Coordinates of C-alpha atoms in Angstrom, one line a residue:
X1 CA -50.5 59.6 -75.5
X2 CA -50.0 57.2 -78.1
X3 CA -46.4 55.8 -77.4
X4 CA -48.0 55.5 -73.4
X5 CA -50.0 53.7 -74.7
X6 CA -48.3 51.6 -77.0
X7 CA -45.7 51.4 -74.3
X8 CA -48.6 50.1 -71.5
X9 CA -49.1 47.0 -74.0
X10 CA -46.0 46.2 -74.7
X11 CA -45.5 46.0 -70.9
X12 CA -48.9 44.2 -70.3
X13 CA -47.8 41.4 -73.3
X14 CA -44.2 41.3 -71.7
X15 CA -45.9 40.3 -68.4
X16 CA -48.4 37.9 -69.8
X17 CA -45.5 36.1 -71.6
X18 CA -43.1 36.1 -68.4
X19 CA -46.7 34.3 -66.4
X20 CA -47.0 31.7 -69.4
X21 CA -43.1 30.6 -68.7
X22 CA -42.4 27.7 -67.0
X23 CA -40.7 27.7 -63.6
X24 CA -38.4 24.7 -64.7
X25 CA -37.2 24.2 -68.1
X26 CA -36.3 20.7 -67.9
X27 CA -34.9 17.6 -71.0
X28 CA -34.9 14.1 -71.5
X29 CA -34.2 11.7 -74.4
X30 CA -36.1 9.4 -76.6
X31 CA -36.5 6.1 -74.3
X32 CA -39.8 4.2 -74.9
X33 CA -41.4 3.4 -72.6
X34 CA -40.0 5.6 -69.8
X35 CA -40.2 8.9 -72.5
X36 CA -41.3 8.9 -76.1
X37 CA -43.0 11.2 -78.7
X38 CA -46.7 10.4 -79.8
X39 CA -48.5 12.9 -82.0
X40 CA -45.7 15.7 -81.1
X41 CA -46.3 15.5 -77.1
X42 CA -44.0 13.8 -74.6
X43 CA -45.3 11.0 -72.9
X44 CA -44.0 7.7 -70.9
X45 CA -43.9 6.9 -67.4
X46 CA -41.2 8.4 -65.8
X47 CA -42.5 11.5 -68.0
X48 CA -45.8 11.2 -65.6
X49 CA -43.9 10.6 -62.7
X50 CA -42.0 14.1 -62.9
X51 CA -45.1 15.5 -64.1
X52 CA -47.3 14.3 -61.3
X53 CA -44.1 15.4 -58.5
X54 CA -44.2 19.1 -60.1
X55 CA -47.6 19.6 -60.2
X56 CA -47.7 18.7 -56.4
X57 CA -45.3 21.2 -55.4
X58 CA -47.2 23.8 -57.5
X59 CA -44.6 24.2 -60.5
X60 CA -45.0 25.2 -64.2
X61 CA -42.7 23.0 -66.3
X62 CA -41.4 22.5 -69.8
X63 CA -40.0 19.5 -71.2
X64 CA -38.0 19.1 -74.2
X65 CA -36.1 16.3 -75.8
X66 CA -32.2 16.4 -75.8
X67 CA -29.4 14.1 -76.8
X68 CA -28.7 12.8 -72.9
X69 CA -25.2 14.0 -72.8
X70 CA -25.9 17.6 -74.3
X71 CA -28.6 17.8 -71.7
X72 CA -25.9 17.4 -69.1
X73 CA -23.9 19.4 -70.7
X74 CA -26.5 21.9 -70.8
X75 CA -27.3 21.5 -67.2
X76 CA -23.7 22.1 -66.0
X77 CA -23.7 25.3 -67.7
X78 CA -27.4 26.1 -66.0
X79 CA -28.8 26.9 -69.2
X80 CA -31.7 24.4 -68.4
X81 CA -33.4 23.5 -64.8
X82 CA -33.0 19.6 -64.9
X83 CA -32.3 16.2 -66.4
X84 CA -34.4 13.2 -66.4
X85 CA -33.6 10.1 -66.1
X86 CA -29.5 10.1 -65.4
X87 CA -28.4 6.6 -64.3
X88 CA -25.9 6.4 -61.1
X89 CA -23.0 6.5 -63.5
X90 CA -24.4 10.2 -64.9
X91 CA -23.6 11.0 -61.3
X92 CA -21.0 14.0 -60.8
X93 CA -22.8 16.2 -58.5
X94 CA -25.0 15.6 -55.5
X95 CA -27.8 17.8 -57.2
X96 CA -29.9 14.6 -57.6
X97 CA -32.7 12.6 -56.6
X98 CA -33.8 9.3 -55.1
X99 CA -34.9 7.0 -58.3
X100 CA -37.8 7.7 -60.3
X101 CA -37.9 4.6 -62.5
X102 CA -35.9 1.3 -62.2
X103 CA -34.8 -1.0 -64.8
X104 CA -34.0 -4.4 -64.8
X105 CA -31.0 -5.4 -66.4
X106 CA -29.8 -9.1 -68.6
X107 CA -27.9 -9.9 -71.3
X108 CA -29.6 -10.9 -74.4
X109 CA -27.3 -13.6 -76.1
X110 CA -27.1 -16.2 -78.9
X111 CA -23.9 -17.8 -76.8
X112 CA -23.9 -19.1 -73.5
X113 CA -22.8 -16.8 -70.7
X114 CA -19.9 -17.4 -68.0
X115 CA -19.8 -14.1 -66.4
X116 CA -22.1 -11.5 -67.1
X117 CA -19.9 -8.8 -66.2
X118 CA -16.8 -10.2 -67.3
X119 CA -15.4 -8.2 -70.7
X120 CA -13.2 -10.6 -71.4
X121 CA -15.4 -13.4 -71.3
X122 CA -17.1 -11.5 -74.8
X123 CA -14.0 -12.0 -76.5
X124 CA -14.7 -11.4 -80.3
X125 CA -18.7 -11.7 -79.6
X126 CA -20.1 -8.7 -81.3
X127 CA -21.9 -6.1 -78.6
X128 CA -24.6 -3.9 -79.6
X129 CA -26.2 -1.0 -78.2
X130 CA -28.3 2.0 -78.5
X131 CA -25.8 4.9 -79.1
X132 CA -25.5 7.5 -75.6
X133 CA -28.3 5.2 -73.9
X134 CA -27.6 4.2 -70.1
X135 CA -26.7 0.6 -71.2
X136 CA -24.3 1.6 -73.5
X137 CA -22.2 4.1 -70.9
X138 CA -22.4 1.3 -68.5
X139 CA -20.7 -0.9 -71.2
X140 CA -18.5 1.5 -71.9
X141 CA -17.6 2.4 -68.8
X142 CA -16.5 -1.5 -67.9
X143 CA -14.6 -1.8 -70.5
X144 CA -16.8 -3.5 -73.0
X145 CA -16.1 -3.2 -76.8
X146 CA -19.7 -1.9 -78.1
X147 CA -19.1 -3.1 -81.8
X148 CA -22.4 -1.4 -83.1
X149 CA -24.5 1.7 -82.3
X150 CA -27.6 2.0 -83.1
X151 CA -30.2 4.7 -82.7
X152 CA -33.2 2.7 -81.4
X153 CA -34.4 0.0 -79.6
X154 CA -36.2 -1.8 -82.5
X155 CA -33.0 -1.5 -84.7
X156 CA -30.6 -2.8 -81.8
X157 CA -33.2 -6.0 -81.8
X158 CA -33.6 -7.1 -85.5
X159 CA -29.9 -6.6 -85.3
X160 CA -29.9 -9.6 -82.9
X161 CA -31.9 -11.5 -84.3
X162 CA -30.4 -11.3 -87.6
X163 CA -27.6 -12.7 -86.2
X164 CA -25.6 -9.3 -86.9
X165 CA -24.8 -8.7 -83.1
X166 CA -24.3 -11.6 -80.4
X167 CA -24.8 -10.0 -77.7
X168 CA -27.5 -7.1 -76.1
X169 CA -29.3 -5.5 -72.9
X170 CA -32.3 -5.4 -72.7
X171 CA -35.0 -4.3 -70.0
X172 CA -36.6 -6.8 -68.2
X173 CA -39.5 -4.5 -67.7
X174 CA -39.5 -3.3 -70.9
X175 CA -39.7 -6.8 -72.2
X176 CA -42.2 -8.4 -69.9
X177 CA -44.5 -5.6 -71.4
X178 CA -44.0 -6.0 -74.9
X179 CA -45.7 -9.4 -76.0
X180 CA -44.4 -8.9 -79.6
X181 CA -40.7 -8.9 -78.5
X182 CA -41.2 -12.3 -77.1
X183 CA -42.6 -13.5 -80.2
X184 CA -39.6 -11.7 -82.5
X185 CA -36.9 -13.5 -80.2
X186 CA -38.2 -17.3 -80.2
X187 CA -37.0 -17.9 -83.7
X188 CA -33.3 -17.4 -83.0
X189 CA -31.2 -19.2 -80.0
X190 CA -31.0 -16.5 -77.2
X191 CA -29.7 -17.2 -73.6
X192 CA -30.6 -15.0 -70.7
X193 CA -28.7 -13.8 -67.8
X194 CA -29.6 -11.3 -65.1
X195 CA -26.7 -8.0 -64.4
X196 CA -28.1 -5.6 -62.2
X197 CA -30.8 -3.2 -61.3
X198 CA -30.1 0.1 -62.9
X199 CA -31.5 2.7 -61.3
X200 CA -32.9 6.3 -62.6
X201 CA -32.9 9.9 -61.0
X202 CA -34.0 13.3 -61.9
X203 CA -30.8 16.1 -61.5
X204 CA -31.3 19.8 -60.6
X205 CA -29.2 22.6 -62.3
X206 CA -26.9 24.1 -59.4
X207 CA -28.7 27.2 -59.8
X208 CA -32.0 26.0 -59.3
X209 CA -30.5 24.5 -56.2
X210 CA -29.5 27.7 -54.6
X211 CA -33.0 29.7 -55.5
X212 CA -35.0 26.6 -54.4
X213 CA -32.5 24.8 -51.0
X214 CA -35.2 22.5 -50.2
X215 CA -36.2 21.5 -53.8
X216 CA -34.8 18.1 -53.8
X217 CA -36.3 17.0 -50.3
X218 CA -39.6 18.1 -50.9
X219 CA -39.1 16.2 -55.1
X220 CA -38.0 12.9 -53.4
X221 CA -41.4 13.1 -51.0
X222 CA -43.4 12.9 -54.1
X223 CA -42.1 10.3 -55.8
X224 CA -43.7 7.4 -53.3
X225 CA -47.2 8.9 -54.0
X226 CA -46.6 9.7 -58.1
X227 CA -44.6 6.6 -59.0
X228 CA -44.6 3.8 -56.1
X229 CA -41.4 1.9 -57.3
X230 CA -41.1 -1.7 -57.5
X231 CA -40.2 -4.7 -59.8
X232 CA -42.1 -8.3 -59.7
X233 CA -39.9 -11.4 -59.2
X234 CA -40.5 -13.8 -61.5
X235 CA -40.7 -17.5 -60.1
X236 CA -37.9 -18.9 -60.6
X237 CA -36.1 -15.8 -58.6
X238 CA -38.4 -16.5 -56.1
X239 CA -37.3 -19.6 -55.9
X240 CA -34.0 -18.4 -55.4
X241 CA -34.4 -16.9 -52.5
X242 CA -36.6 -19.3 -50.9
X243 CA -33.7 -21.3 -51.4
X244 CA -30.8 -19.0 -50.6
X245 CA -32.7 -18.3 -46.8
X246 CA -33.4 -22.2 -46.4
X247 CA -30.4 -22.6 -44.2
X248 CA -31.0 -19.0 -42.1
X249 CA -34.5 -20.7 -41.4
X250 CA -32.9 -23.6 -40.5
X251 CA -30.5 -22.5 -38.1
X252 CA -33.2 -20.3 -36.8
X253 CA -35.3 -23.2 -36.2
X254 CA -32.8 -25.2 -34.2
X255 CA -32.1 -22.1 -32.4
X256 CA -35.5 -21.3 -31.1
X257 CA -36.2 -25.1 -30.4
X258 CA -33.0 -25.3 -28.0
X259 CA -33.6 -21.8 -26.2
X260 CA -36.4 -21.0 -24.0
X261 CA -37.7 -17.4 -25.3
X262 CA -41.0 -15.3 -24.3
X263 CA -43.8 -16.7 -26.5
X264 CA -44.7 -13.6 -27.2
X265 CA -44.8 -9.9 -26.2
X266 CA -48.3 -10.5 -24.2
X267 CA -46.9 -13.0 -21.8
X268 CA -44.2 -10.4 -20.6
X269 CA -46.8 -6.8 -21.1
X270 CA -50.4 -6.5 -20.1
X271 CA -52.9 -6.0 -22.2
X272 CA -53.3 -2.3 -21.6
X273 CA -49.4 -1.7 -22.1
X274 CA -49.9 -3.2 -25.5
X275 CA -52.4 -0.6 -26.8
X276 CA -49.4 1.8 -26.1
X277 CA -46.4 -0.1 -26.9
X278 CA -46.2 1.1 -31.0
X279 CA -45.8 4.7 -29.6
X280 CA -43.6 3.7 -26.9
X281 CA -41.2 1.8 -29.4
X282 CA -41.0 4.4 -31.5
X283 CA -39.9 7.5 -28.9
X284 CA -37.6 4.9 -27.2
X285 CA -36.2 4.0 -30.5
X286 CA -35.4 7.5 -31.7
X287 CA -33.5 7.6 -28.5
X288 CA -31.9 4.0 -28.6
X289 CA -32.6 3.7 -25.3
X290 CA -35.8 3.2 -23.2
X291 CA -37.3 -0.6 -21.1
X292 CA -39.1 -1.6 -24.1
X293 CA -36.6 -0.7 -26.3
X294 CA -33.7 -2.0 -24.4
X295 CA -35.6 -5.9 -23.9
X296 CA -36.7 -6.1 -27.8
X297 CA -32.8 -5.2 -29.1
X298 CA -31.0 -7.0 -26.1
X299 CA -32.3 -10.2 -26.0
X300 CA -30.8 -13.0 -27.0
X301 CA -33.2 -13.6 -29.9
X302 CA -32.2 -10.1 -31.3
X303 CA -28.6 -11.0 -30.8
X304 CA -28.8 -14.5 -32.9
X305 CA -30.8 -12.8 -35.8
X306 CA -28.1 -9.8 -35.6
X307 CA -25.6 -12.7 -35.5
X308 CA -27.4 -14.5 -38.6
X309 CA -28.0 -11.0 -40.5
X310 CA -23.6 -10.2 -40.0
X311 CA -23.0 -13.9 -41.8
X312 CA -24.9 -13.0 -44.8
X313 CA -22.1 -10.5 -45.8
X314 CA -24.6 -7.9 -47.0
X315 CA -27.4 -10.1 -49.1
X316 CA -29.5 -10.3 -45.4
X317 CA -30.1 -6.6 -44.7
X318 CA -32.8 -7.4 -41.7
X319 CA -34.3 -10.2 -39.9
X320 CA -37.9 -9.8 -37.9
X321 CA -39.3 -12.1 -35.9
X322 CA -43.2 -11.4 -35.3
X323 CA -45.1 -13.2 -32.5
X324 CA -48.8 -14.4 -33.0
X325 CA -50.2 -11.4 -31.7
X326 CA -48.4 -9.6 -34.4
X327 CA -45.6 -7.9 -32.5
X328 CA -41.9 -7.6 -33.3
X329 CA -40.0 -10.0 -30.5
X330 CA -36.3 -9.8 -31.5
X331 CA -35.3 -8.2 -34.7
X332 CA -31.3 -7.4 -36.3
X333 CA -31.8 -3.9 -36.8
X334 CA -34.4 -1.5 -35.3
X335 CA -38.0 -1.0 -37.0
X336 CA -40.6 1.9 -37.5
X337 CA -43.4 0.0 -36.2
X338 CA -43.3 -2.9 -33.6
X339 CA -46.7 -4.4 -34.6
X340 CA -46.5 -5.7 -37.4
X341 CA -50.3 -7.5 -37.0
X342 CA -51.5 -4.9 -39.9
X343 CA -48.4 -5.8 -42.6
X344 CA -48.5 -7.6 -45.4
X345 CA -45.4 -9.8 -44.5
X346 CA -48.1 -11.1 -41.6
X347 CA -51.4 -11.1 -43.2
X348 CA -50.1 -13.1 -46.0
X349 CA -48.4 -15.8 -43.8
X350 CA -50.0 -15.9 -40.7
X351 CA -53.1 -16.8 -41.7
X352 CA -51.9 -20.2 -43.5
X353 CA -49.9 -21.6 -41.1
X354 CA -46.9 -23.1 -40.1
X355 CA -44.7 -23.5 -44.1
X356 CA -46.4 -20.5 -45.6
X357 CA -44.4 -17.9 -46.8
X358 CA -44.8 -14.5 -48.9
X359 CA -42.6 -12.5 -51.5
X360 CA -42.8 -9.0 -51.7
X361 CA -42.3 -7.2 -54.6
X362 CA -38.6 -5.4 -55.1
X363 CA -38.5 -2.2 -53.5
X364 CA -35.6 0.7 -53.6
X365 CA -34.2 1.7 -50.2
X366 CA -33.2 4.9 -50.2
X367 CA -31.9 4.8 -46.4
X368 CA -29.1 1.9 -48.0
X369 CA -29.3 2.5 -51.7
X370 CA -30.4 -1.3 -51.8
X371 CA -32.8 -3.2 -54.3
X372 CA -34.5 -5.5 -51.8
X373 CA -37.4 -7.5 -50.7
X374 CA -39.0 -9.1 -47.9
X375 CA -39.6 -12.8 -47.8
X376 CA -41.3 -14.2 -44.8
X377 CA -42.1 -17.5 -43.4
X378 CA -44.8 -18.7 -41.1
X379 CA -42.5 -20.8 -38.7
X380 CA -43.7 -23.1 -35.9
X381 CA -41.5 -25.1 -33.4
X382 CA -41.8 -27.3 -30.5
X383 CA -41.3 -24.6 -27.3
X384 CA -38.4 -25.3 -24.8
X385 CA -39.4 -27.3 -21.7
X386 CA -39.9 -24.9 -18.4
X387 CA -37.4 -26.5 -16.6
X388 CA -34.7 -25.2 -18.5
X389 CA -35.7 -21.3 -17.2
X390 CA -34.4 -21.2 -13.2
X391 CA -35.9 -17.0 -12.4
X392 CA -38.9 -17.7 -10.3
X393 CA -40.4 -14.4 -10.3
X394 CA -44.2 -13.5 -11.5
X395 CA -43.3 -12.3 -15.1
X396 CA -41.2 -15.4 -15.5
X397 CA -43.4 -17.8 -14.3
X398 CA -45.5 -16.5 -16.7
X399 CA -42.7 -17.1 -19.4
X400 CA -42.3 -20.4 -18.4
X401 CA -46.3 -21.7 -18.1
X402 CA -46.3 -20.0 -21.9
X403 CA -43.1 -22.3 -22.8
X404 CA -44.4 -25.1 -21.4
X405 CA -47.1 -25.1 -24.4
X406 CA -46.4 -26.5 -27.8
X407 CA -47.7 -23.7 -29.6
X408 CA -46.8 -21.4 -32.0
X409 CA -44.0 -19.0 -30.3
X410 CA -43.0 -17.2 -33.5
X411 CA -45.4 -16.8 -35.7
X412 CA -43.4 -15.0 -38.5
X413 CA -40.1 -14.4 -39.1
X414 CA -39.0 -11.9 -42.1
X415 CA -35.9 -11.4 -43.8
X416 CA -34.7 -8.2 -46.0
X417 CA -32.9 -9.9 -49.0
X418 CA -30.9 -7.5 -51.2
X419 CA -31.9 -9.5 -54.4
X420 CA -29.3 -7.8 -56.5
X421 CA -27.1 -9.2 -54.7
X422 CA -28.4 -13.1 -54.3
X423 CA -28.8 -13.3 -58.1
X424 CA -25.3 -12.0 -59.3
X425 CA -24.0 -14.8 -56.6
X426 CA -26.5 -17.2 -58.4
X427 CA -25.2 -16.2 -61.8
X428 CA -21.6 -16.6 -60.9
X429 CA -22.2 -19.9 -58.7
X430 CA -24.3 -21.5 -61.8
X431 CA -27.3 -22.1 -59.2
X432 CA -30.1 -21.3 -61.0
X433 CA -31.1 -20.4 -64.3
X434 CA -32.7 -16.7 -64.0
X435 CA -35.0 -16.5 -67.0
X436 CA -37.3 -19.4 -68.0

């Protein structure tokens, strides 16, 4: 009776300990501010962010902290359920995620800088960096001779400033929060220069891949709602682009002055087809085919702006133009939403008038893999004369009594700008200084 017993609560302790165990068992490495210790507990915010997406799909989890290439090490032999945050370079396998944190890249130098992402341009300038961190892979990996290793951030920094290493990279982010590195670094000469965005994922064992198929779809659904990514343009990137799109909005401009075009979508659609047009646009543009769908992507507004988008060689990765009702009227690649009345690119420009123009915050697109943001401009210009339209139907004379006016016939027009890709062209073209 005794050993059933005894046997009973060993089975009823076994049971409670296999309930207490987490479902993932996952690692990451000492990175402040993404993941840090305080008073023996992991925090930071990508720490939250995976917290916040496991709790949402109802799973227990354990985090420990790992040198980052053990961890992967550990993870290709499944002994552990995941690794957060692995940069694109960490990359081997498909087992990972859309970014959960994004990092802003520069060089931190007491020389001035020619290329950023030249090696040999740091000829006998002594690089620094924090030993098995992203940064220093990524220098390794591009050939750059890392002449000291450190094993913190703090340590890498009063090595710069000392004078004991020339050159660094530092997080923008990570800077623009820390008041007291400002302060540190404006005793020495330092010169700043933009590299790239540096984005960072979370990867699943293989085995937890096959118990769980849809685990990585239903982990990148979270993310928007735990952790809305984006990065803040300073001014003087914003500048940048202002400037980089001046001659798009320019030939634009001239384009729409020379070309008679619809005013806008309710001089072609009554006003009751308009309370049904968003759900029109988006079955016919599932399909690619449909009348509404067919006149927005065909015309020969949507053909100039696919035209303008094709020139940018990749740093244009959309064009919209938005009519004063607040609905898309020729656009370079096909949209969610047709109105765009209720969008921030059109309630912060709109309203101003003609010359006003808005700067969204940098987003991640996971569709292109692309660091981008919308700029848009208010734009008014002097409508083409009626005579040049010869169709004498109803709907066109319509068109024509609406071109006739000097109003305005687009009231917004927004561009997709992959900013990665403007500044490094900046950098290399000496246009603009990045960093105050």
């Amino acid at each position: 009776m005794k050993i059933i017993i005894y046997m009973a609560a060993v089975l009823f302790i076994t049971n409670a300990v296999a309930n207490e165990r987490p479902d993932f068992e996952l690692a990451t490495y000492n990175a402040p501010p993404y993941q840090f210790i305080e008073n023996k507990v992991i925090k930071g915010i990508t720490v939250s962010t995976v917290q916040c997406i496991f709790h949402k799909l109802n799973k227990k989890i354990s985090i420990d902290f790992y040198p980052l290439k053990r961890s992967l090490r550990e993870l290709a032999r499944n002994n552990i359920s995941g690794v957060f945050p692995i940069s694109p370079d960490d990359k081997t396998y498909m087992n990972t995620s859309t970014p959960i944190s994004i990092e802003k890249w520069y060089w931190l130098t007491n020389f001035p800088l020619a290329d950023q992402n030249n090696a040999k341009g740091f000829n006998k300038k002594l690089i620094g960096a924090v030993n098995g961190s992203p940064a220093h892979n990524w220098l390794l990996k591009n050939k750059f001779s890392v002449a000291v290793s450190v094993t913190t951030r703090e340590q890498l920094l009063n090595m710069f400033i000392a004078g004991r290493v020339d050159a660094i990279i530092i997080d923008d982010n990570e800077a623009n929060r820390d008041i007291e590195f400002h302060q540190m670094i404006r005793s020495v000469e330092h010169n700043w220069q933009f590299i790239k965005f540096e984005s960072h994922h979370f990867a699943f064992s293989d085995e937890v891949l096959n118990e769980n198929i849809n685990i990585v779809e239903q982990f990148n659904e979270n993310i928007p709602s735990c952790n809305p990514l984006s990065l803040r343009l300073s001014h003087n990137e914003q500048q940048l682009l202002i400037n980089y799109l001046t001659p798009y909005l320019e030939k634009l401009s001239h384009y729409l002055n020379a070309t008679a075009h619809p005013t806008k979508l309710s001089d072609v659609f009554s006003a009751q087809e308009l309370t049904t047009l968003d759900k029109l646009w988006q079955t016919q543009a599932k399909q690619q085919d449909g009348s509404l769908y067919n006149f927005i992507t065909t015309s020969q507004l949507s053909v100039f702006l696919s035209q303008l988008q094709n020139d940018s060689k990749g740093a244009v990765t959309e064009i919209i133009a938005i009519d004063n009702g607040g609905y898309t009227i020729g656009l370079s690649k096909d949209t969610t939403d047709l109105f765009q009345g209720d969008e921030p690119q059109f309630l912060n420009t709109f309203p101003g008038g003609a010359g006003t123009f808005y700067i969204s915050d940098i987003k991640y697109d996971a569709s292109t893999q692309v660091f981008q943001s919308q700029v848009s401009f208010a734009l008014a210009y002097q409508t083409a004369d009626a005579d040049k339209t010869v169709n004498k139907d109803s709907k066109n004379e319509r068109r024509d009594n609406s071109l006739s006016n000097n109003d305005l016939s687009v009231a917004v027009v927004t561009f997709g700008v992959n900013v990665e890709k403007v500044i490094q062209a900046s950098n290399n073209n000496s246009m603009l200084a990045i960093k105050q």
